[in-house]
Coordinates of N, CA and C in Angstrom, one line a residue:
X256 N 0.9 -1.2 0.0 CA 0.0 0.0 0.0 C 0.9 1.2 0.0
X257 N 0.5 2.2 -0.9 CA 1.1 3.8 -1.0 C 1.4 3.8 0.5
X258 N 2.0 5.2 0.8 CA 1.9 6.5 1.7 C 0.7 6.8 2.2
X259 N 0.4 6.6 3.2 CA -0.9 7.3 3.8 C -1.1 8.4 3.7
X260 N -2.3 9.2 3.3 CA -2.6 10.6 3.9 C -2.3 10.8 5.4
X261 N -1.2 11.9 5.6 CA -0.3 11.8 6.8 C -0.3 13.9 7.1
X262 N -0.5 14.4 8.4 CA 0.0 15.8 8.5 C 1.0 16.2 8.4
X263 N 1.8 17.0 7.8 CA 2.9 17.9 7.9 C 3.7 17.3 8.9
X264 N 4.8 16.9 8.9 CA 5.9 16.7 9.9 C 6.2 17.4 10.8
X265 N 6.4 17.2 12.6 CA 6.3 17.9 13.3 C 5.2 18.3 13.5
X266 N 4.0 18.4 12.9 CA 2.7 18.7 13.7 C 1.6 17.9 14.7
X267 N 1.8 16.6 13.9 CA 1.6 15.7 14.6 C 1.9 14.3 14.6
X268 N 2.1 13.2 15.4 CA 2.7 11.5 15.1 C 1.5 11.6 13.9
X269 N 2.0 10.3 13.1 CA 1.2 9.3 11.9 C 1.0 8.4 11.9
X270 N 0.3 7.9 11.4 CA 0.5 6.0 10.6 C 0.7 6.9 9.4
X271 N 1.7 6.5 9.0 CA 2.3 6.8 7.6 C 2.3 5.5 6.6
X272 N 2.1 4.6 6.8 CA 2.6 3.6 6.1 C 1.4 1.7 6.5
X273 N 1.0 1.4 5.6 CA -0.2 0.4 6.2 C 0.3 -0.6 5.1
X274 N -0.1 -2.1 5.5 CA 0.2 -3.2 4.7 C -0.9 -4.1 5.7
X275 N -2.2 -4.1 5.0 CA -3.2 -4.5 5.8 C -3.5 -5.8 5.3
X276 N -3.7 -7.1 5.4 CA -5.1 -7.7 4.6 C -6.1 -7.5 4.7
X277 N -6.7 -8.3 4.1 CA -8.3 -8.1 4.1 C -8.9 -7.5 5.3
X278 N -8.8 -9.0 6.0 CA -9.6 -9.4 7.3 C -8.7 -9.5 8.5
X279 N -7.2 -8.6 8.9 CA -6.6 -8.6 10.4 C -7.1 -9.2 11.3
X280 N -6.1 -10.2 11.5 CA -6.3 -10.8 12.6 C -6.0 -10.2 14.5
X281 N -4.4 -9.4 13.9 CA -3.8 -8.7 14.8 C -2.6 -7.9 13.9
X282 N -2.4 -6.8 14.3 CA -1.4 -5.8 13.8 C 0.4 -5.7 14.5
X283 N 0.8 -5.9 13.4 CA 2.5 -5.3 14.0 C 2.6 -3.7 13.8
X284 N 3.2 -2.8 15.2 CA 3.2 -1.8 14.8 C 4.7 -1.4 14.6
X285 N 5.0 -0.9 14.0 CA 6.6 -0.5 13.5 C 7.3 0.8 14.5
X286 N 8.1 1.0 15.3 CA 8.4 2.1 15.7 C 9.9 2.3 15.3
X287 N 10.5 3.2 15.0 CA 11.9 4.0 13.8 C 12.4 4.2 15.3
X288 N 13.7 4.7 14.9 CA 14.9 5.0 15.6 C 14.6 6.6 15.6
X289 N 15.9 7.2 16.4 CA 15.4 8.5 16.6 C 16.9 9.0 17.6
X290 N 16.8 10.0 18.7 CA 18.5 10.4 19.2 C 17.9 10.7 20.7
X291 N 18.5 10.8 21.1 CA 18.8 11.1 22.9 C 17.7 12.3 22.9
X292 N 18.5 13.7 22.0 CA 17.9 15.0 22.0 C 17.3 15.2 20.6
X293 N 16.3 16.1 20.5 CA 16.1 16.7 19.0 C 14.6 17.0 19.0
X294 N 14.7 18.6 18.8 CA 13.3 18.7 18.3 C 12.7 19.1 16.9
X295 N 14.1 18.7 16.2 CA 13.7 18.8 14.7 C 12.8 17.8 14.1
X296 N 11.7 18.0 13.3 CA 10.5 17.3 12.6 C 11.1 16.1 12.4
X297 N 10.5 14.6 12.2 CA 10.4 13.9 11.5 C 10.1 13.9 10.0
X298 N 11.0 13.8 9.0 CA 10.3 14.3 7.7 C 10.5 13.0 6.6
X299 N 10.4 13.2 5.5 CA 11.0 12.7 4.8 C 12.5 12.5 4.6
X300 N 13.1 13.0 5.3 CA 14.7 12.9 4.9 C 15.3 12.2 5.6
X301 N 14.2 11.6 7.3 CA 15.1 11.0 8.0 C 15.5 10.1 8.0
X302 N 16.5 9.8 8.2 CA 17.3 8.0 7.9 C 16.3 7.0 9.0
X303 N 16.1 7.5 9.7 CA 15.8 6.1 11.5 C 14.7 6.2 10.7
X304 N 13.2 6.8 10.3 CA 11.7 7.0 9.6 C 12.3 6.0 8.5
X305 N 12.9 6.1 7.4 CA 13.0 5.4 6.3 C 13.7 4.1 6.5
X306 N 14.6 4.3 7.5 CA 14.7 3.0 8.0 C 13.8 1.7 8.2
X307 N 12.9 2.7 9.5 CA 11.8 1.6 9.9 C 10.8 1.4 8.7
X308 N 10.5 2.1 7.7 CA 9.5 1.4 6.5 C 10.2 1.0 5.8
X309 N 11.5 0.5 5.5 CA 12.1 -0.4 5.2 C 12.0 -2.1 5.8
X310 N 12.1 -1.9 7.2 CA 11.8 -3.0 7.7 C 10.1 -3.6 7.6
X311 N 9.7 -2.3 7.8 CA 7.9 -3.1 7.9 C 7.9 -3.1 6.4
X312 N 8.6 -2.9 5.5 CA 8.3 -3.6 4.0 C 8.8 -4.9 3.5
X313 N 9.7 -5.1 4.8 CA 10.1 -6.2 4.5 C 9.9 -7.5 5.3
X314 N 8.8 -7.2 6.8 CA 8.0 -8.1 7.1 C 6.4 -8.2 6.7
X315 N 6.0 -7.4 6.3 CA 4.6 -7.5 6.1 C 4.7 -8.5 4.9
X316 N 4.9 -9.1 4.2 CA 4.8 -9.9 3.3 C 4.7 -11.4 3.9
X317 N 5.7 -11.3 4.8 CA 5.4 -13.1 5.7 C 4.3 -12.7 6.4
X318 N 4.2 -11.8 7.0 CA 3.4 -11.6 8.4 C 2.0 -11.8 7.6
X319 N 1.7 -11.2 6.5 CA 0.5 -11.3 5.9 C -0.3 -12.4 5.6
X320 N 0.6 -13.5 5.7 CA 0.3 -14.9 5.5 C -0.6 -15.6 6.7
X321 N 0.0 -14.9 8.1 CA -0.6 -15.1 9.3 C -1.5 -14.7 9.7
X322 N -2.1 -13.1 8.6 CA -3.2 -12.4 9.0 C -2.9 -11.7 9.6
X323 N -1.5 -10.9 9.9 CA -1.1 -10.0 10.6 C -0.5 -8.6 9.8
X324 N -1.7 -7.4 10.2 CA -0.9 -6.4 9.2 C 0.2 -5.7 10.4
X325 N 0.7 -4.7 9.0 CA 1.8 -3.8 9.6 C 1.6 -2.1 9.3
X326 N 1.8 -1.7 10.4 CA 1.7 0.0 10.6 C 3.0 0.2 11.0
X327 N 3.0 1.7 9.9 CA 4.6 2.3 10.9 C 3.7 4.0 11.1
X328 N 4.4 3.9 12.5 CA 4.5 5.8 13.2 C 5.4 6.2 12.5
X329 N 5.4 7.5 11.9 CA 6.1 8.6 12.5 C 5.6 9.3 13.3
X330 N 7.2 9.7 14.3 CA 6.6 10.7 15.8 C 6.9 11.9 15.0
X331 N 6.6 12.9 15.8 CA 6.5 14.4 15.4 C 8.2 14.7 15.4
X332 N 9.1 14.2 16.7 CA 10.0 14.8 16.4 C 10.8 13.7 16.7
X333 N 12.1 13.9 16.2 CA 13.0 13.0 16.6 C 13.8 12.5 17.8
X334 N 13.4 13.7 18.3 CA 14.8 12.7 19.8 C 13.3 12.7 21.3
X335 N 14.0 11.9 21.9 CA 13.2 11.7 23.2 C 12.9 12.5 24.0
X336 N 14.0 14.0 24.4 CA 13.1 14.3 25.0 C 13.0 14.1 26.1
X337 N 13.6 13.7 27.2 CA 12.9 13.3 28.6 C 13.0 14.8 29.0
X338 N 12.0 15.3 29.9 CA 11.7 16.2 30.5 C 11.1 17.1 30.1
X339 N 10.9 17.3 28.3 CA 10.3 18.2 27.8 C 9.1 18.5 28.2
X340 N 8.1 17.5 28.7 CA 6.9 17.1 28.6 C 6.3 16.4 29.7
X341 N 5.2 16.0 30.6 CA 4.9 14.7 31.1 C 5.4 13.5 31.0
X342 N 5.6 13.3 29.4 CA 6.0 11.9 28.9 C 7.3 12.2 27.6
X343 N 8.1 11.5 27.5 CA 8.8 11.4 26.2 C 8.3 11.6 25.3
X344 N 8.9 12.5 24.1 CA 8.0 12.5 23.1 C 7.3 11.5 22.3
X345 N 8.6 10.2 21.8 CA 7.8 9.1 21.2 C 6.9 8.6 21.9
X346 N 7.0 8.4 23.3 CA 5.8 7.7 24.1 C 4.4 8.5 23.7
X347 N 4.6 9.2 24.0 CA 3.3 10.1 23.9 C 2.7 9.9 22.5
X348 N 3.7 9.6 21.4 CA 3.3 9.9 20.1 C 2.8 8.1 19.7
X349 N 3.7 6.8 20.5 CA 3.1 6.1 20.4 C 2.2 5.4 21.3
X350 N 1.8 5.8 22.1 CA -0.4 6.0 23.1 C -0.9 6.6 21.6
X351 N -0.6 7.6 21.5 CA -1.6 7.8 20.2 C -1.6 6.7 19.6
X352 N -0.7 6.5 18.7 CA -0.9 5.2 17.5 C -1.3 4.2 18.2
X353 N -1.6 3.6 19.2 CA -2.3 3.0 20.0 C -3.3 2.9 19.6
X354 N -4.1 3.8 20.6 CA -5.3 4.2 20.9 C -6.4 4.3 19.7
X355 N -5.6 4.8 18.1 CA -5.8 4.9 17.3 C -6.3 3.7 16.3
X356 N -5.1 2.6 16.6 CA -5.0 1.3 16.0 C -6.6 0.4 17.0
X357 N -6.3 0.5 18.2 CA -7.8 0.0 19.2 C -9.1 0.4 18.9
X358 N -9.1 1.9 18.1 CA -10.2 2.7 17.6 C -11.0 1.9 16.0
X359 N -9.6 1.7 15.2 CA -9.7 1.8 14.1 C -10.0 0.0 13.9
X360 N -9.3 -0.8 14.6 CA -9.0 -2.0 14.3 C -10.0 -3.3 15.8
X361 N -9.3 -2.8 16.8 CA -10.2 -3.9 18.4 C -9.0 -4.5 17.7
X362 N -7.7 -4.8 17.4 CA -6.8 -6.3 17.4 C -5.8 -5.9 18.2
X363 N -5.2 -7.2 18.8 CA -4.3 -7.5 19.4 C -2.8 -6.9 18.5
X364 N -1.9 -6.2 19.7 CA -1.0 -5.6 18.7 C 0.6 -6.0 19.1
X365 N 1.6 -6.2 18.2 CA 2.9 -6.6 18.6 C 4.0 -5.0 18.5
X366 N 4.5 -4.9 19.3 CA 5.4 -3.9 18.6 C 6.6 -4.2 18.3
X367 N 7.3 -3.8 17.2 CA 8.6 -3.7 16.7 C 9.6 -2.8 16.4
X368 N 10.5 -2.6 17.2 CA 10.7 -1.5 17.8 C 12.4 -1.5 17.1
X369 N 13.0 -0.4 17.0 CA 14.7 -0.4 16.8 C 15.1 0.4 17.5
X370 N 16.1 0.4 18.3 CA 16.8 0.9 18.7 C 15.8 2.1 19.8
X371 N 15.7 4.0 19.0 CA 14.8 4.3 20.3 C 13.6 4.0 20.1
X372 N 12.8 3.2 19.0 CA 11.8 2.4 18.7 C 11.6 1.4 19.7
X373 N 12.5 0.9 20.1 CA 12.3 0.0 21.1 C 12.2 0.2 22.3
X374 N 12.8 1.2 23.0 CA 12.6 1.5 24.3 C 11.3 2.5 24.3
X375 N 10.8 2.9 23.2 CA 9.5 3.7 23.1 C 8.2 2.0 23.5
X376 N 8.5 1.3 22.4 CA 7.9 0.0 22.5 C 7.8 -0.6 23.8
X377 N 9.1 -0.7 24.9 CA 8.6 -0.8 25.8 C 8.0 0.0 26.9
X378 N 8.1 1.0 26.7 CA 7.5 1.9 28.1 C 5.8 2.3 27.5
X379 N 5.1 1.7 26.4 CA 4.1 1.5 25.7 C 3.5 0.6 26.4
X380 N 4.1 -0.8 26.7 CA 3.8 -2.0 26.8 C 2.2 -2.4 28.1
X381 N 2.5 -1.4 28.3 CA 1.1 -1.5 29.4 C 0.0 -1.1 28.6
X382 N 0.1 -0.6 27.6 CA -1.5 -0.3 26.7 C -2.2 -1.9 26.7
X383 N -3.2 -2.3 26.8 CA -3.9 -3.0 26.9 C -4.2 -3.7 25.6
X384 N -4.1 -3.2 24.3 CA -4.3 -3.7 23.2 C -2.6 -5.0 23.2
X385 N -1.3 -4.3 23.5 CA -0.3 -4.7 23.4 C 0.1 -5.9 24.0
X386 N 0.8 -6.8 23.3 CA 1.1 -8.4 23.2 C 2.7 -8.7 23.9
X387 N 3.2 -7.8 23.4 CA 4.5 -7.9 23.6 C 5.3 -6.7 22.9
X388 N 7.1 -6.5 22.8 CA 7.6 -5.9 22.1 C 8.8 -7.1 21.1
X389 N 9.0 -6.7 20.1 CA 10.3 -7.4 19.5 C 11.3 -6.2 19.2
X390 N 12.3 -6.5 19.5 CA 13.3 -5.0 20.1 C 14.5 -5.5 19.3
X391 N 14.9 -4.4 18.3 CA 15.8 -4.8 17.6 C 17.3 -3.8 18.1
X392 N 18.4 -4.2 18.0 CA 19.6 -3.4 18.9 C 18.9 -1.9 20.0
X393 N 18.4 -2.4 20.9 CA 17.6 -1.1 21.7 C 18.5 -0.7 22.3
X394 N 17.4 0.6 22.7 CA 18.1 1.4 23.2 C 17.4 1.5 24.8
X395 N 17.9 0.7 25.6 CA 17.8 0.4 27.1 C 18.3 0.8 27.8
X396 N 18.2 1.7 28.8 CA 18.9 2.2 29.5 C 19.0 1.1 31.0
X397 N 19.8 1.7 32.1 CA 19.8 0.6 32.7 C 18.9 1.3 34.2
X398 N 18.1 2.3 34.3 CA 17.9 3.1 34.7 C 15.6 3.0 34.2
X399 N 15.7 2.2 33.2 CA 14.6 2.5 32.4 C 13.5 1.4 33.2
X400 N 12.1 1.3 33.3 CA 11.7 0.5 35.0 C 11.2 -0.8 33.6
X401 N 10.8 -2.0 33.8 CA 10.6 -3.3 33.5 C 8.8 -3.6 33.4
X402 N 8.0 -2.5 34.3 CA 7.2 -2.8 34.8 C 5.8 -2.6 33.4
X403 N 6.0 -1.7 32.5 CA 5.1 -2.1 31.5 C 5.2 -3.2 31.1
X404 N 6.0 -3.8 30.9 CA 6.1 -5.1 30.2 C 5.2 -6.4 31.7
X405 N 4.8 -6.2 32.2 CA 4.2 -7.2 33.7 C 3.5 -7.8 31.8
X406 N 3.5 -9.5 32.2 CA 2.8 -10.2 31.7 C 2.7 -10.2 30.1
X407 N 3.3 -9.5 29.6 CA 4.1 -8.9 28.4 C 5.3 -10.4 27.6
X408 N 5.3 -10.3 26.5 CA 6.5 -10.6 26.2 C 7.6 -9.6 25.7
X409 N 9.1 -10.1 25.7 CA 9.5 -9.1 24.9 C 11.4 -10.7 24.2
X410 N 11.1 -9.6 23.1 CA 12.0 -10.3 22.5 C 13.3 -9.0 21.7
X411 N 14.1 -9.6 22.6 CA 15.3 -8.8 22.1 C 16.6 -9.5 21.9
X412 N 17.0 -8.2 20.4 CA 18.0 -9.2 19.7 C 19.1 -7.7 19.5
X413 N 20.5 -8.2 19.6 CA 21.3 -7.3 19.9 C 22.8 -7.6 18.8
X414 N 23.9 -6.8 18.3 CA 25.1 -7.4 17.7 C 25.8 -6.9 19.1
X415 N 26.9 -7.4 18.7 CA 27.9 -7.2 19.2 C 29.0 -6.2 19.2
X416 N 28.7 -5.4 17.6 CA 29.5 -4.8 17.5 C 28.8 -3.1 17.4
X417 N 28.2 -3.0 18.2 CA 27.0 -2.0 17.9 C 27.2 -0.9 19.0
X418 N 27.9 0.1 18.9 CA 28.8 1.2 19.3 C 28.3 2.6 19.6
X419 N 26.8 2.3 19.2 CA 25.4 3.2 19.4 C 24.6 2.9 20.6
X420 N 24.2 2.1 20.6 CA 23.5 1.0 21.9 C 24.2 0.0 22.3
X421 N 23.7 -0.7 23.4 CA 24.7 -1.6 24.3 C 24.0 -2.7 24.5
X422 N 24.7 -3.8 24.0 CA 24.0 -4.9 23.8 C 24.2 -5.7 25.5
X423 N 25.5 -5.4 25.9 CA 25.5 -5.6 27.2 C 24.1 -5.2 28.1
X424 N 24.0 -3.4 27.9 CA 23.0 -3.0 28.6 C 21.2 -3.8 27.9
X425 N 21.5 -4.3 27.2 CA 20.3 -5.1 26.8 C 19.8 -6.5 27.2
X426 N 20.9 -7.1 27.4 CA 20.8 -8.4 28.0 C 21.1 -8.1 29.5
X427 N 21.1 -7.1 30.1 CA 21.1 -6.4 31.7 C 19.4 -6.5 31.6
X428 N 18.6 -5.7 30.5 CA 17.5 -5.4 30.8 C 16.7 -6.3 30.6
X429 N 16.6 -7.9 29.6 CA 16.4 -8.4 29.6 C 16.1 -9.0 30.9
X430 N 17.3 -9.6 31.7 CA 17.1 -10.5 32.4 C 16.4 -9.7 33.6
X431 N 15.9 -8.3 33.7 CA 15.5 -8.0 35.0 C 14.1 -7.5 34.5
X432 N 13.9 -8.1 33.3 CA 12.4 -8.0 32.6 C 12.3 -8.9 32.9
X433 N 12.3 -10.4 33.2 CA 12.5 -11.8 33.1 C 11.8 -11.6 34.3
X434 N 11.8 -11.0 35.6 CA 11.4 -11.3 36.6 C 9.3 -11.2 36.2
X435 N 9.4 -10.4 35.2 CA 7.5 -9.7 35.4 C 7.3 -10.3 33.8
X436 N 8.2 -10.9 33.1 CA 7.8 -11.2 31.6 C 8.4 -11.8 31.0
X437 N 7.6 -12.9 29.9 CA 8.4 -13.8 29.4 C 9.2 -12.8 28.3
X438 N 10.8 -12.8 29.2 CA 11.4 -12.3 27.9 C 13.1 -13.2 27.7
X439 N 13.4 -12.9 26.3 CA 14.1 -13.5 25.9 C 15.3 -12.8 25.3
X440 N 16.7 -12.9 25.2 CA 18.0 -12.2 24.6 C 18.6 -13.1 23.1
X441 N 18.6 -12.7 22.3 CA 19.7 -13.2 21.3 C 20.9 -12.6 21.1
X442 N 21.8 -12.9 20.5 CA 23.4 -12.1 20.4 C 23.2 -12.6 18.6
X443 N 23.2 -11.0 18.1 CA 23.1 -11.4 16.6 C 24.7 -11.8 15.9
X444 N 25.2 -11.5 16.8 CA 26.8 -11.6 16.2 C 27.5 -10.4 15.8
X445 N 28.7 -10.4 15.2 CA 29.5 -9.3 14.7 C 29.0 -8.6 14.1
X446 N 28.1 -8.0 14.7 CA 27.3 -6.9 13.5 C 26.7 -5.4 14.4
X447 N 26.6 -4.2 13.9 CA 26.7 -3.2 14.3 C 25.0 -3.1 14.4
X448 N 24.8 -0.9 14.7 CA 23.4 -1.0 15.2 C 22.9 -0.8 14.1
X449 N 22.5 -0.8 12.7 CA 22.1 0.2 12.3 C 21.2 -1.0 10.8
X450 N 21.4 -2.2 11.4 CA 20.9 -3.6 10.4 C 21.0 -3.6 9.2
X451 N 22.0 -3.5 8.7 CA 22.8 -3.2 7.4 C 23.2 -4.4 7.2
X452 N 24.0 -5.5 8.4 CA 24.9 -6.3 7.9 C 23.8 -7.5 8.2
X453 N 23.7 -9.0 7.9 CA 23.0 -9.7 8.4 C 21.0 -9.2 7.8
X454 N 21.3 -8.7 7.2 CA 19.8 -8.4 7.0 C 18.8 -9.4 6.8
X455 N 18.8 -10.6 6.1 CA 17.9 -11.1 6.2 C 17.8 -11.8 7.6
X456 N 18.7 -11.8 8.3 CA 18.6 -12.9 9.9 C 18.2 -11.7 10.7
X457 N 17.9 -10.3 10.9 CA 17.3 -9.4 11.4 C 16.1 -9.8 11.3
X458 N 15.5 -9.4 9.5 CA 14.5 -9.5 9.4 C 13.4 -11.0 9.7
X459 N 14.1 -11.7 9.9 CA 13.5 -13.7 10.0 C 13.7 -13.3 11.6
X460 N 14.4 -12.9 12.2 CA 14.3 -12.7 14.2 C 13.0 -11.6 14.0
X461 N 12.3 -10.7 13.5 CA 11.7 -9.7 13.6 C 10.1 -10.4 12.9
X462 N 10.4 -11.1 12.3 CA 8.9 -11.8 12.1 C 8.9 -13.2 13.0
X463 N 9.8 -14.2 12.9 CA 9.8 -14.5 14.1 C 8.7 -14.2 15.3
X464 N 9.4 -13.2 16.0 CA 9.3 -12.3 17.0 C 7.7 -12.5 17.3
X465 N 7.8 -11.3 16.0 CA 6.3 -10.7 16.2 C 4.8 -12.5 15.9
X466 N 5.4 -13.0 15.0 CA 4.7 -14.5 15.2 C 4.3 -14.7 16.2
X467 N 5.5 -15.0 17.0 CA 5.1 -15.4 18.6 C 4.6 -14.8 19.6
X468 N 4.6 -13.7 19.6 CA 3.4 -12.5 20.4 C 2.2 -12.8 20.2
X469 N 2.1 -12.7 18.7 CA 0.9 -12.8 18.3 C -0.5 -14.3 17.6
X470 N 0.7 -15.2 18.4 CA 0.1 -16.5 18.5 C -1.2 -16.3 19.0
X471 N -2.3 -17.1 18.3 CA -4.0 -17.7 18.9 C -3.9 -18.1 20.0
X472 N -2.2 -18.7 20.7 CA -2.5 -19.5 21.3 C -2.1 -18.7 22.9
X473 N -1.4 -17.4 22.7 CA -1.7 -17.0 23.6 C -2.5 -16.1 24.2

């Protein structure tokens, strides 16, 4: 499917991007990477945006097999933000896409997250529509609380050579997610943050992933 009719960048989050079937069973939602600071728009130009609809173009094809569509956000602005606001900016921007997907759809939702896509995914994780996260080289702080995720899955997969995010500090968070949620760590191998190298073993951990969240059976 095209580009969605979407607002002006920086005015407000989107679904920019849909890969529906028919009849949705449950939705993968896509969240992009983004920086520490920045309150410059999300636009067209950004690498971490065009990134993540690269990825959700490159799982909605299996996923679709399962009956599982795919949405990607854009947030309004790029960096996180703590303090600006009540909430971080992508948080806040993905409760919208939430709330929106609950409105628009009633399905059960997985999120798929990169990097600050992923730590947005998990501090999301308490929305009630939400299954789990699949966390691709995140960005976890070790400081960041576990507790959206209660009853949650989360699936995270990390390289080793990833000099952006810390795969160390991910398999820290991991296991102290482990106490409130079935979660699980991979070690992608010699490979950096930005999923360039290994690409198809990304993308097969990333539908994977989201499969198993979004199993009938749980």
């Amino acid at each position: 499917m095209p580009e969605m009719t979407s607002p002006p960048a920086g005015t407000a989050p989107a679904l920019t991007d849909a890969w529906l079937p028919r009849s949705p069973r449950a939705i993968a939602l896509v969240l992009h990477g983004g920086a520490q600071h920045g309150t410059q728009p999300v636009d067209g130009r950004s690498l971490s945006w065009r990134r993540g609809r690269a990825l959700a173009r490159q799982v909605a094809r299996p996923l679709r097999t399962d009956g599982i569509g795919v949405l990607v956000l854009r947030y309004r602005t790029r960096g996180w933000n703590a303090g600006h606001g009540p909430v971080p900016a992508p948080v806040a921007d993905a409760r919208w896409a939430l709330d929106e997907i609950a409105r628009a759809h009633g399905l059960p939702v997985a999120i798929l997250g990169h990097s600050m896509g992923a730590r947005t995914g998990v501090a999301v994780a308490d929305h009630p529509s939400v299954r789990g996260v699949v966390a691709l080289a995140p960005w976890l702080p070790p400081d960041d609380p576990v507790r959206p995720l209660t009853g949650k899955v989360l699936r995270a997969a990390h390289g080793r050579r990833d000099r952006i995010t810390s795969a160390r500090a991910t398999r820290a968070f991991v296991a102290r997610a482990a106490r409130v949620a079935d979660a699980e760590f991979t070690d992608m191998g010699a490979v950096g943050h930005y999923l360039l190298r290994r690409v198809p073993a990304w993308n097969a951990y990333a539908v994977a992933g989201v499969r198993e969240i979004l199993a009938p059976s749980r």
